[in-house]
Amino acid sequence: MNRTVLTRLLTAGALILTPTTLAAAPAPQPAAAASTSAALTPAQEKAIDEAVTKALAHSGVPSAQVAIARGGQIVLAKAWGKAADGMPARPDQPYQIASNSKQFLGALILKLRDQGKLSLDDKVSQYLTGVSGGDEITIRQLLSHTSGLRDFWPQDYDFVDMRTPVKPAEIVKRWGTAPLDYKPGTRWQYSNTGYVVAGLIAEKAGGAPLWQQFERELFQPLGLHPLKLDDTNKPGFPQGYHRYALGPVVPATPPASGWLWAAGEISMTASDLARWDIARLHRTLLPAADWAEQEAPVILADGTNSAYGLGVFTRTADGRRIINHGGESTGFLSQATMYPDSDVAIVVLTNADFGSVTGSVTSAIADIVMPRDLPLDSGEAPRTADARAELEALIAGKFDAAHFTAHAQDYFSAAVRKDYRESLTPLGPLTAFEPAGKPKLRGGFVNRTFTATFGMRKLAVSTYADPGAKGAWEQFIVMPSDD
């Protein structure tokens, strides 16, 4: 494995990195690497600074931490804004990466397979009893979100149960014993529950606690220094923030301990996540065949390409081949995106669970370091009129509880409804309301996103609803849009 010596100068919240590479056998290079100059130009750095600054100002997100790797080197690590009251954001602070942790569990299980401790085609029942479909679901299906196990946390908010600490076995007992959402291997549906089951299997097969295996097999060999997410929900670490519609930005109260575990338990710096991305792009730490296997999209029973491998998405977006994943915990969002044809990785972390800064900043940086001019594509389906009517009702101060599930009714407290009404009413009439993507299934709900336009101002609306033409809303969250 190549090792890189980094000269670090901490200035104005940025780590300016001057890379020099020690002599070693060269790692496999992506096809375009030879023609890609690693270092950013001053103009590129200025454009990135402007893009992040604008996104934060527009959205109200308190801070962002960004790392960029190119040509096997970290060429930028910088932070903007405030990590917490009285604490400026710095690039050496661990942010919660949540579901970006899934690729680490996938990699660990591949290592356990290489060590002869399990097979990806082993059935769940070989390790755990009582899991629905355990005699049919394979470890591969757990990691690829094709198991059919009901997702325990599809919402973008903490439901009432999450105020009480939980153990992995308790999650499995409640959600992992529910009837399967579909026959294993026939559909793709994101399932945090599947990753909790996979984590328990990794502990049994590896003979050690999950975090201990992460440290030994993945973190230490790469010189990474992550922390457990639950251990960073306290003073001295970046504070997560939330916002109800366009109401005030307020500190978010994290869930009780144990809820993310194998589904998203890692806090780390953007630079450490970028180092992990470099290992993937240059096929170090794991055999090249293992990285390729993790990235290969799983094919469903009917031949459909799921676009998801064993902990990462792999697809072409905006004309570029990408490997990526996002993550959300209470008060935090993360996005890690790799462009193998250009040997580029972009990591964006924020301490807010609203807005679309992680996505918009990733796209902006990609265009800065890999210019292109390709049109975007989007599509949508039903319930647009229903969602628009629900938004207009909330703006008018009306809330029909019969339209919402019990979880959403708990979410929309009097204070939350007040924030929606008082922050959205001044925007004036709703002039347009359009779908912003195709509907997706998750956790037994249908996920739809929309763009709401008020004159010159655009907002994003993220919804989950029970299936059916008039399914109750499980989630109806309004947030700033960067468009």
PDB file of N, CA and C in Angstrom, residues 6 32 49 51 77 119 158 235 239 241 279 297 309 313 342 386 389 400 406 432 445 452 471 475:
ATOM      1  N   LEU A   6       2.068  13.844   4.610  1.00  0.00           N
ATOM      2  CA  LEU A   6       1.301  15.061   4.440  1.00  0.00           C
ATOM      3  C   LEU A   6       1.865  16.162   5.316  1.00  0.00           C
ATOM      4  N   ALA A  32      -7.982   7.300 -16.133  1.00  0.00           N
ATOM      5  CA  ALA A  32      -7.762   8.710 -16.411  1.00  0.00           C
ATOM      6  C   ALA A  32      -6.737   9.349 -15.500  1.00  0.00           C
ATOM      7  N   ASP A  49     -14.543  27.455  -2.402  1.00  0.00           N
ATOM      8  CA  ASP A  49     -14.868  28.268  -1.230  1.00  0.00           C
ATOM      9  C   ASP A  49     -16.164  29.038  -1.455  1.00  0.00           C
ATOM     10  N   ALA A  51     -18.603  28.287  -3.528  1.00  0.00           N
ATOM     11  CA  ALA A  51     -19.738  27.372  -3.624  1.00  0.00           C
ATOM     12  C   ALA A  51     -20.222  26.927  -2.249  1.00  0.00           C
ATOM     13  N   ALA A  77      -8.607  19.866   2.412  1.00  0.00           N
ATOM     14  CA  ALA A  77      -9.392  19.519   3.599  1.00  0.00           C
ATOM     15  C   ALA A  77      -9.698  20.825   4.303  1.00  0.00           C
ATOM     16  N   SER A 119     -19.529 -17.242   4.501  1.00  0.00           N
ATOM     17  CA  SER A 119     -19.756 -17.110   3.068  1.00  0.00           C
ATOM     18  C   SER A 119     -20.872 -16.096   2.861  1.00  0.00           C
ATOM     19  N   ASP A 158     -36.474  11.572  14.466  1.00  0.00           N
ATOM     20  CA  ASP A 158     -36.491  10.535  15.495  1.00  0.00           C
ATOM     21  C   ASP A 158     -37.928  10.282  15.932  1.00  0.00           C
ATOM     22  N   PRO A 235     -20.856  17.475  24.640  1.00  0.00           N
ATOM     23  CA  PRO A 235     -20.070  18.704  24.469  1.00  0.00           C
ATOM     24  C   PRO A 235     -18.632  18.403  24.059  1.00  0.00           C
ATOM     25  N   GLN A 239     -21.998  19.873  17.109  1.00  0.00           N
ATOM     26  CA  GLN A 239     -23.409  19.770  17.480  1.00  0.00           C
ATOM     27  C   GLN A 239     -24.254  19.624  16.229  1.00  0.00           C
ATOM     28  N   TYR A 241     -27.763  20.055  14.132  1.00  0.00           N
ATOM     29  CA  TYR A 241     -28.815  21.075  14.119  1.00  0.00           C
ATOM     30  C   TYR A 241     -29.986  20.634  13.257  1.00  0.00           C
ATOM     31  N   ALA A 279      -8.210   4.328  -0.740  1.00  0.00           N
ATOM     32  CA  ALA A 279      -7.953   2.889  -0.691  1.00  0.00           C
ATOM     33  C   ALA A 279      -8.854   2.156  -1.677  1.00  0.00           C
ATOM     34  N   PRO A 297     -23.246  -3.881  -8.796  1.00  0.00           N
ATOM     35  CA  PRO A 297     -24.675  -3.830  -8.469  1.00  0.00           C
ATOM     36  C   PRO A 297     -25.296  -5.217  -8.438  1.00  0.00           C
ATOM     37  N   GLY A 309     -24.488  -2.249  -4.501  1.00  0.00           N
ATOM     38  CA  GLY A 309     -23.668  -3.430  -4.265  1.00  0.00           C
ATOM     39  C   GLY A 309     -23.776  -3.903  -2.834  1.00  0.00           C
ATOM     40  N   PHE A 313     -23.577   2.516  -3.600  1.00  0.00           N
ATOM     41  CA  PHE A 313     -24.262   2.637  -4.884  1.00  0.00           C
ATOM     42  C   PHE A 313     -23.210   2.700  -5.995  1.00  0.00           C
ATOM     43  N   SER A 342     -11.850   9.315 -13.113  1.00  0.00           N
ATOM     44  CA  SER A 342     -11.026  10.518 -12.948  1.00  0.00           C
ATOM     45  C   SER A 342     -10.130  10.445 -11.723  1.00  0.00           C
ATOM     46  N   ASP A 386     -51.921  15.984  -3.816  1.00  0.00           N
ATOM     47  CA  ASP A 386     -52.149  15.774  -2.381  1.00  0.00           C
ATOM     48  C   ASP A 386     -51.071  16.467  -1.550  1.00  0.00           C
ATOM     49  N   ALA A 389     -51.502  20.233  -1.522  1.00  0.00           N
ATOM     50  CA  ALA A 389     -52.603  20.637  -0.645  1.00  0.00           C
ATOM     51  C   ALA A 389     -52.193  20.551   0.822  1.00  0.00           C
ATOM     52  N   ASP A 400     -54.641  18.416   9.649  1.00  0.00           N
ATOM     53  CA  ASP A 400     -55.648  17.359   9.748  1.00  0.00           C
ATOM     54  C   ASP A 400     -54.946  16.077  10.176  1.00  0.00           C
ATOM     55  N   ALA A 406     -49.360   8.081  13.314  1.00  0.00           N
ATOM     56  CA  ALA A 406     -49.127   8.443  14.723  1.00  0.00           C
ATOM     57  C   ALA A 406     -47.741   9.054  14.912  1.00  0.00           C
ATOM     58  N   ALA A 432     -45.622  27.156  -7.671  1.00  0.00           N
ATOM     59  CA  ALA A 432     -45.387  25.899  -8.394  1.00  0.00           C
ATOM     60  C   ALA A 432     -45.051  24.809  -7.392  1.00  0.00           C
ATOM     61  N   PHE A 445     -42.970   2.281   3.420  1.00  0.00           N
ATOM     62  CA  PHE A 445     -43.556   3.545   2.993  1.00  0.00           C
ATOM     63  C   PHE A 445     -43.121   3.873   1.561  1.00  0.00           C
ATOM     64  N   ALA A 452     -41.011  22.970  -4.098  1.00  0.00           N
ATOM     65  CA  ALA A 452     -42.079  23.962  -3.923  1.00  0.00           C
ATOM     66  C   ALA A 452     -41.508  25.337  -4.240  1.00  0.00           C
ATOM     67  N   GLY A 471     -52.683   7.067   1.180  1.00  0.00           N
ATOM     68  CA  GLY A 471     -51.914   6.617   2.334  1.00  0.00           C
ATOM     69  C   GLY A 471     -51.522   7.768   3.245  1.00  0.00           C
ATOM     70  N   GLN A 475     -44.138  11.183   6.958  1.00  0.00           N
ATOM     71  CA  GLN A 475     -43.166  12.285   7.015  1.00  0.00           C
ATOM     72  C   GLN A 475     -43.590  13.356   6.020  1.00  0.00           C
TER      73      GLN A 475
END
